[in-house]
Coordinates of C-alpha atoms in Angstrom, one line a residue:
M1 CA -32.2 -54.2 5.4
R2 CA -30.0 -55.7 2.7
A3 CA -31.0 -57.7 -0.3
A4 CA -29.2 -60.8 0.8
N5 CA -27.5 -62.2 3.9
N6 CA -23.7 -62.3 3.7
G7 CA -23.8 -65.9 5.0
T8 CA -21.5 -65.4 7.9
G9 CA -24.2 -65.8 10.5
P10 CA -27.9 -66.1 11.1
C11 CA -30.2 -63.7 9.2
G12 CA -32.0 -60.9 11.1
A13 CA -35.3 -62.8 11.3
C14 CA -33.7 -66.0 12.8
K15 CA -31.6 -63.8 15.1
F16 CA -34.7 -62.1 16.4
L17 CA -36.5 -65.4 16.7
R18 CA -33.4 -67.0 18.3
R19 CA -33.4 -69.9 16.1
K20 CA -30.8 -71.5 13.8
C21 CA -30.9 -70.1 10.3
V22 CA -31.1 -73.2 8.1
K23 CA -30.2 -73.4 4.4
G24 CA -33.0 -72.0 2.2
C25 CA -34.4 -69.7 4.9
V26 CA -37.1 -67.6 3.2
F27 CA -36.0 -64.5 5.3
A28 CA -32.3 -64.8 4.8
P29 CA -32.0 -63.0 1.4
Y30 CA -33.9 -60.0 2.7
F31 CA -33.1 -59.5 6.4
D32 CA -29.4 -59.1 7.3
S33 CA -28.1 -59.6 10.8
D34 CA -27.6 -55.8 11.4
Q35 CA -30.6 -53.7 10.5
G36 CA -32.7 -56.6 9.5
T37 CA -33.4 -57.5 13.1
A38 CA -35.2 -54.3 13.9
H39 CA -37.2 -54.4 10.7
F40 CA -38.2 -58.0 11.2
A41 CA -39.2 -57.1 14.8
A42 CA -41.8 -54.7 13.4
V43 CA -43.0 -57.2 10.8
H44 CA -43.3 -59.9 13.5
K45 CA -45.2 -57.5 15.8
V46 CA -47.7 -56.5 13.2
F47 CA -48.1 -59.5 10.8
G48 CA -46.4 -62.4 12.7
A49 CA -43.4 -64.4 11.5
S50 CA -45.5 -67.3 10.1
N51 CA -47.8 -65.0 8.1
A52 CA -44.9 -63.1 6.7
A53 CA -43.2 -66.4 5.7
K54 CA -46.4 -67.7 4.0
L55 CA -46.7 -64.4 2.2
L56 CA -43.2 -64.5 0.8
Q57 CA -43.5 -68.2 -0.2
G58 CA -46.6 -67.4 -2.2
T59 CA -44.9 -64.5 -4.0
P60 CA -42.9 -64.9 -7.1
V61 CA -39.1 -64.7 -6.5
H62 CA -38.7 -61.6 -8.7
K63 CA -41.3 -59.7 -6.7
R64 CA -40.3 -60.8 -3.2
V65 CA -38.0 -57.7 -2.7
D66 CA -41.0 -55.4 -3.3
A67 CA -43.1 -57.5 -1.0
V68 CA -40.5 -57.3 1.8
F69 CA -40.2 -53.5 1.4
T70 CA -44.0 -53.2 1.6
L71 CA -44.2 -55.4 4.7
C72 CA -41.4 -53.4 6.4
Y73 CA -43.0 -50.1 5.5
E74 CA -46.5 -51.0 6.7
A75 CA -45.1 -52.6 9.9
L76 CA -42.9 -49.5 10.8
A77 CA -45.8 -47.1 10.1
R78 CA -48.1 -49.1 12.3
V79 CA -45.6 -49.1 15.1
R80 CA -45.2 -45.4 14.9
D81 CA -49.0 -44.7 14.5
P82 CA -51.0 -47.6 15.9
V83 CA -54.3 -45.9 14.9
Y84 CA -53.8 -44.9 11.3
G85 CA -50.6 -46.7 10.4
C86 CA -49.5 -46.2 6.9
A87 CA -52.9 -44.7 6.0
G88 CA -52.0 -41.6 8.1
H89 CA -48.7 -41.3 6.2
I90 CA -50.4 -41.8 2.9
F91 CA -53.0 -39.1 3.8
T92 CA -50.1 -36.7 4.7
L93 CA -48.4 -37.3 1.4
Q94 CA -51.7 -36.7 -0.4
Q95 CA -52.2 -33.4 1.4
Q96 CA -48.7 -32.4 0.4
V97 CA -49.5 -33.3 -3.2
V98 CA -52.7 -31.2 -3.1
N99 CA -50.8 -28.2 -1.5
L100 CA -48.0 -28.5 -4.1
Q101 CA -50.6 -28.7 -6.9
A102 CA -52.3 -25.5 -5.6
E103 CA -49.0 -23.7 -5.3
L104 CA -48.0 -24.8 -8.8
A105 CA -51.4 -23.5 -10.2
Y106 CA -50.9 -20.2 -8.3
I107 CA -47.3 -19.9 -9.7
Q108 CA -48.5 -20.7 -13.2
A109 CA -51.3 -18.1 -13.0
R110 CA -48.9 -15.5 -11.6
L111 CA -46.4 -16.3 -14.4
S112 CA -49.2 -15.9 -17.0
T113 CA -50.2 -12.6 -15.5
L114 CA -46.6 -11.3 -15.6
Q115 CA -46.2 -12.4 -19.2
C116 CA -49.4 -10.5 -20.2
L117 CA -48.1 -7.5 -18.3
S118 CA -44.8 -7.7 -20.0
L119 CA -46.6 -7.5 -23.4
V120 CA -49.0 -4.8 -22.3
L121 CA -46.7 -2.4 -20.4
P122 CA -44.5 -1.4 -23.4
Q123 CA -47.6 -0.5 -25.5
S124 CA -49.0 1.5 -22.5
Q125 CA -45.8 3.3 -22.0
A126 CA -45.6 4.2 -25.7
E127 CA -49.2 5.5 -25.5
C128 CA -48.4 7.5 -22.4
R129 CA -45.3 9.0 -24.1
S130 CA -47.3 10.0 -27.2
T131 CA -50.1 11.5 -25.0
T132 CA -47.6 13.5 -22.9
T133 CA -45.9 14.8 -26.1
F134 CA -49.3 15.8 -27.5
H135 CA -50.2 17.6 -24.3
S136 CA -46.8 19.3 -24.1
A137 CA -47.2 20.5 -27.7
S138 CA -50.7 21.7 -27.0
E139 CA -49.6 23.6 -23.8
L140 CA -46.6 25.1 -25.7
G141 CA -49.0 26.3 -28.5
S142 CA -51.4 27.8 -26.0
D143 CA -48.5 29.5 -24.2
L144 CA -47.2 30.9 -27.5
A145 CA -50.8 32.1 -28.4
C146 CA -51.1 33.8 -25.0
S147 CA -47.8 35.5 -25.3
S148 CA -48.6 36.7 -28.8
D149 CA -52.0 38.0 -27.6
T150 CA -50.2 39.8 -24.8
S151 CA -47.7 41.3 -27.2
M152 CA -50.5 42.5 -29.4
N153 CA -52.2 44.0 -26.4
V154 CA -49.0 45.8 -25.5
F155 CA -48.6 47.2 -29.0
D156 CA -52.3 48.2 -29.1
L157 CA -52.0 50.3 -26.0
P158 CA -53.0 53.9 -26.7
Q159 CA -50.0 56.2 -27.2
P160 CA -49.9 59.3 -25.1
Q161 CA -51.0 62.3 -27.0
Q162 CA -48.8 65.3 -27.1
T163 CA -51.0 68.2 -26.0
S164 CA -49.9 71.7 -26.3
I165 CA -51.5 74.3 -24.3
E166 CA -52.3 77.2 -26.5
L167 CA -54.5 80.1 -25.6
A168 CA -57.1 80.6 -28.3
G169 CA -57.4 84.1 -29.5
S170 CA -54.3 85.3 -27.6
P171 CA -51.2 85.7 -30.0
N172 CA -47.8 85.5 -28.5
P173 CA -46.5 89.0 -28.1
F174 CA -42.9 87.9 -28.5
N175 CA -43.6 86.4 -31.9
R176 CA -45.4 89.7 -32.8
V177 CA -42.5 91.9 -32.0
T178 CA -40.1 89.6 -33.9
E179 CA -42.3 89.8 -37.0
D180 CA -42.4 93.7 -36.8
E181 CA -38.7 93.9 -36.5
D182 CA -38.2 91.7 -39.5
L183 CA -40.6 93.8 -41.6
Q184 CA -38.9 97.1 -40.6
A185 CA -35.5 95.6 -41.6
L186 CA -36.8 94.6 -45.0
A187 CA -38.4 98.0 -45.5
R188 CA -35.2 99.8 -44.7
E189 CA -33.2 97.5 -47.0
F190 CA -35.7 98.2 -49.8
V191 CA -35.7 102.0 -49.3
S192 CA -31.9 102.1 -49.1
Q193 CA -31.6 100.3 -52.4
C194 CA -34.2 102.6 -54.1
H195 CA -33.0 105.9 -52.5
P196 CA -29.4 105.6 -51.5
G197 CA -29.2 109.1 -50.0
L198 CA -32.1 108.6 -47.7
R199 CA -31.3 107.9 -44.1
F200 CA -33.6 106.6 -41.4
R201 CA -33.7 107.5 -37.8
P202 CA -33.1 104.6 -35.4
S203 CA -36.3 103.4 -34.1
T204 CA -36.9 103.9 -30.4
S205 CA -38.8 101.3 -28.5
G206 CA -41.3 102.9 -26.3

């Protein structure tokens, strides 16, 4: 549908009605001879040509374009859906609006949740890092304490005592003989110094 007829032939409405398009035809500015014929066919089927002409004549000129678009829309919708007509299409559009509003609300809530998480997560990560560092330091301190205790236990182990087996009341005969020989040598040296001419017999071990 065009806004005005090109003036080279009958308008779409007169062409459909098979009549001569006279000067000042009320349909000529809005139904061209190409697509206007199909649109006017739907309008004629639903509203009737005379009713559509009366409706346009009673509408101000600056609002007739909107009136023609409304007539064509309602007529085509009624042809496609004889039961509900344009009401079914309007209901479908309203359902789409409701679904889009619900989807928009879900997306906004999801976005708000993500924004809150983006603010909370860094603080939580910092707290986790500080807690992990504290636990690591505590574990390190406990390990050092355990190792020091172990070292102290190692140094506190009883040292093996050196025991010498000695027979009580039984002097060593080898030591006794050595002592006797030393005393005899000292006695001979003392006597030889006091009495140079005195000689001793060599001692015989028996």
